[in-house]
PDB file of C-alpha atoms in Angstrom:
ATOM      1  CA  MET X  11     -29.761  54.143  -9.939  1.00  0.00           C
ATOM      2  CA  SER X  12     -30.087  57.299 -11.966  1.00  0.00           C
ATOM      3  CA  ARG X  13     -28.982  60.666 -10.705  1.00  0.00           C
ATOM      4  CA  PHE X  14     -32.644  61.920 -10.804  1.00  0.00           C
ATOM      5  CA  ALA X  15     -33.883  59.109  -8.596  1.00  0.00           C
ATOM      6  CA  THR X  16     -31.169  59.659  -6.036  1.00  0.00           C
ATOM      7  CA  ASP X  17     -31.478  63.499  -6.024  1.00  0.00           C
ATOM      8  CA  GLU X  18     -35.128  63.993  -6.264  1.00  0.00           C
ATOM      9  CA  ILE X  19     -36.810  60.970  -4.853  1.00  0.00           C
ATOM     10  CA  PRO X  20     -36.045  59.276  -1.630  1.00  0.00           C
ATOM     11  CA  GLU X  21     -34.453  55.821  -2.425  1.00  0.00           C
ATOM     12  CA  GLN X  22     -37.158  53.844  -0.385  1.00  0.00           C
ATOM     13  CA  LEU X  23     -39.999  55.551  -2.278  1.00  0.00           C
ATOM     14  CA  TYR X  24     -38.231  54.874  -5.529  1.00  0.00           C
ATOM     15  CA  ASN X  25     -37.739  51.132  -4.750  1.00  0.00           C
ATOM     16  CA  ASP X  26     -41.420  50.898  -3.565  1.00  0.00           C
ATOM     17  CA  PHE X  27     -42.501  52.386  -6.924  1.00  0.00           C
ATOM     18  CA  ILE X  28     -40.373  49.972  -8.870  1.00  0.00           C
ATOM     19  CA  ILE X  29     -41.719  47.038  -6.883  1.00  0.00           C
ATOM     20  CA  GLY X  30     -45.271  48.230  -7.387  1.00  0.00           C
ATOM     21  CA  LEU X  31     -44.733  48.376 -11.154  1.00  0.00           C
ATOM     22  CA  LEU X  32     -43.360  44.838 -11.238  1.00  0.00           C
ATOM     23  CA  GLU X  33     -46.237  43.485  -9.120  1.00  0.00           C
ATOM     24  CA  GLY X  34     -48.757  45.342 -11.395  1.00  0.00           C
ATOM     25  CA  THR X  35     -47.123  43.823 -14.456  1.00  0.00           C
ATOM     26  CA  ILE X  36     -47.032  40.298 -12.942  1.00  0.00           C
ATOM     27  CA  GLY X  37     -50.739  40.659 -12.077  1.00  0.00           C
ATOM     28  CA  LYS X  38     -51.497  41.695 -15.654  1.00  0.00           C
ATOM     29  CA  TYR X  39     -49.699  38.681 -17.152  1.00  0.00           C
ATOM     30  CA  ARG X  40     -51.430  36.269 -14.589  1.00  0.00           C
ATOM     31  CA  LYS X  41     -54.836  37.665 -15.650  1.00  0.00           C
ATOM     32  CA  GLU X  42     -53.842  37.339 -19.277  1.00  0.00           C
ATOM     33  CA  MET X  43     -52.749  33.814 -18.829  1.00  0.00           C
ATOM     34  CA  ALA X  44     -56.112  32.943 -17.115  1.00  0.00           C
ATOM     35  CA  GLU X  45     -58.081  34.435 -19.974  1.00  0.00           C
ATOM     36  CA  LYS X  46     -56.078  32.387 -22.478  1.00  0.00           C
ATOM     37  CA  PHE X  47     -56.460  29.156 -20.528  1.00  0.00           C
ATOM     38  CA  LYS X  48     -60.221  29.828 -20.356  1.00  0.00           C
ATOM     39  CA  GLU X  49     -60.418  30.620 -24.087  1.00  0.00           C
ATOM     40  CA  ILE X  50     -58.432  27.375 -24.901  1.00  0.00           C
ATOM     41  CA  ALA X  51     -60.622  25.312 -22.580  1.00  0.00           C
ATOM     42  CA  ILE X  52     -63.872  26.590 -24.222  1.00  0.00           C
ATOM     43  CA  ASP X  53     -62.507  25.857 -27.603  1.00  0.00           C
ATOM     44  CA  LEU X  54     -61.500  22.238 -26.610  1.00  0.00           C
ATOM     45  CA  LYS X  55     -64.909  21.690 -24.921  1.00  0.00           C
ATOM     46  CA  THR X  56     -66.888  22.812 -27.998  1.00  0.00           C
ATOM     47  CA  GLU X  57     -64.384  21.101 -30.408  1.00  0.00           C
ATOM     48  CA  GLU X  58     -64.678  23.992 -32.716  1.00  0.00           C
ATOM     49  CA  ILE X  59     -61.057  24.692 -33.057  1.00  0.00           C
ATOM     50  CA  SER X  60     -58.485  23.516 -35.735  1.00  0.00           C
ATOM     51  CA  SER X  61     -55.082  22.237 -34.773  1.00  0.00           C
ATOM     52  CA  THR X  62     -53.346  25.277 -36.150  1.00  0.00           C
ATOM     53  CA  ASP X  63     -55.559  27.608 -34.178  1.00  0.00           C
ATOM     54  CA  LEU X  64     -54.960  25.587 -31.023  1.00  0.00           C
ATOM     55  CA  LEU X  65     -51.170  25.644 -31.572  1.00  0.00           C
ATOM     56  CA  ARG X  66     -51.328  29.447 -32.180  1.00  0.00           C
ATOM     57  CA  LYS X  67     -53.231  29.940 -28.884  1.00  0.00           C
ATOM     58  CA  MET X  68     -50.786  27.730 -27.061  1.00  0.00           C
ATOM     59  CA  TYR X  69     -47.918  29.571 -28.437  1.00  0.00           C
ATOM     60  CA  GLN X  70     -49.460  32.924 -27.361  1.00  0.00           C
ATOM     61  CA  LEU X  71     -49.961  31.461 -23.902  1.00  0.00           C
ATOM     62  CA  SER X  72     -46.305  30.427 -23.739  1.00  0.00           C
ATOM     63  CA  ILE X  73     -45.152  33.919 -24.669  1.00  0.00           C
ATOM     64  CA  VAL X  74     -47.265  35.420 -21.757  1.00  0.00           C
ATOM     65  CA  TYR X  75     -45.860  32.677 -19.442  1.00  0.00           C
ATOM     66  CA  LYS X  76     -42.389  33.600 -20.514  1.00  0.00           C
ATOM     67  CA  ASN X  77     -42.921  37.265 -19.733  1.00  0.00           C
ATOM     68  CA  LEU X  78     -44.516  36.345 -16.387  1.00  0.00           C
ATOM     69  CA  ILE X  79     -41.297  34.246 -15.522  1.00  0.00           C
ATOM     70  CA  GLU X  80     -39.103  37.153 -16.520  1.00  0.00           C
ATOM     71  CA  LYS X  81     -40.925  39.608 -14.332  1.00  0.00           C
ATOM     72  CA  LYS X  82     -40.960  37.208 -11.364  1.00  0.00           C
ATOM     73  CA  LYS X  83     -37.120  36.838 -11.778  1.00  0.00           C
ATOM     74  CA  MET X  84     -36.843  40.637 -11.861  1.00  0.00           C
ATOM     75  CA  GLN X  85     -39.029  40.916  -8.740  1.00  0.00           C
ATOM     76  CA  THR X  86     -36.956  38.202  -6.893  1.00  0.00           C
ATOM     77  CA  LYS X  87     -33.761  39.910  -7.885  1.00  0.00           C
ATOM     78  CA  LYS X  88     -35.068  43.369  -6.765  1.00  0.00           C
ATOM     79  CA  ASN X  89     -36.136  41.819  -3.378  1.00  0.00           C
ATOM     80  CA  ASN X  90     -32.720  40.194  -2.937  1.00  0.00           C
ATOM     81  CA  GLN X  91     -30.868  43.494  -3.636  1.00  0.00           C
ATOM     82  CA  ASN X  92     -33.125  45.261  -1.160  1.00  0.00           C
ATOM     83  CA  SER X  93     -32.351  42.772   1.601  1.00  0.00           C
ATOM     84  CA  CYS X  94     -28.647  42.944   0.804  1.00  0.00           C
ATOM     85  CA  MET X  95     -28.684  46.745   1.426  1.00  0.00           C
ATOM     86  CA  LEU X  96     -30.401  46.224   4.650  1.00  0.00           C
ATOM     87  CA  ASN X  97     -27.611  43.886   5.951  1.00  0.00           C
TER      88      ASN X  97
END
């Protein structure tokens, strides 16, 4: 933890802030994934999409999913660190 965080902000407030940022980012990625799924479903339903466009959209979806998984891992790691500190 940085010197600023320990000197100026109570540790619990700092930890709550970081957890809030992670949860907000995770929510953003979930929303973005839902939008991309919907876009792909509409394209498939109307059959007005080329294979390359579909692949491009699926690739974009996989990038968002990867980011979501990374943030979830960070959140889990942060939660585990907090519970270790309590013990």
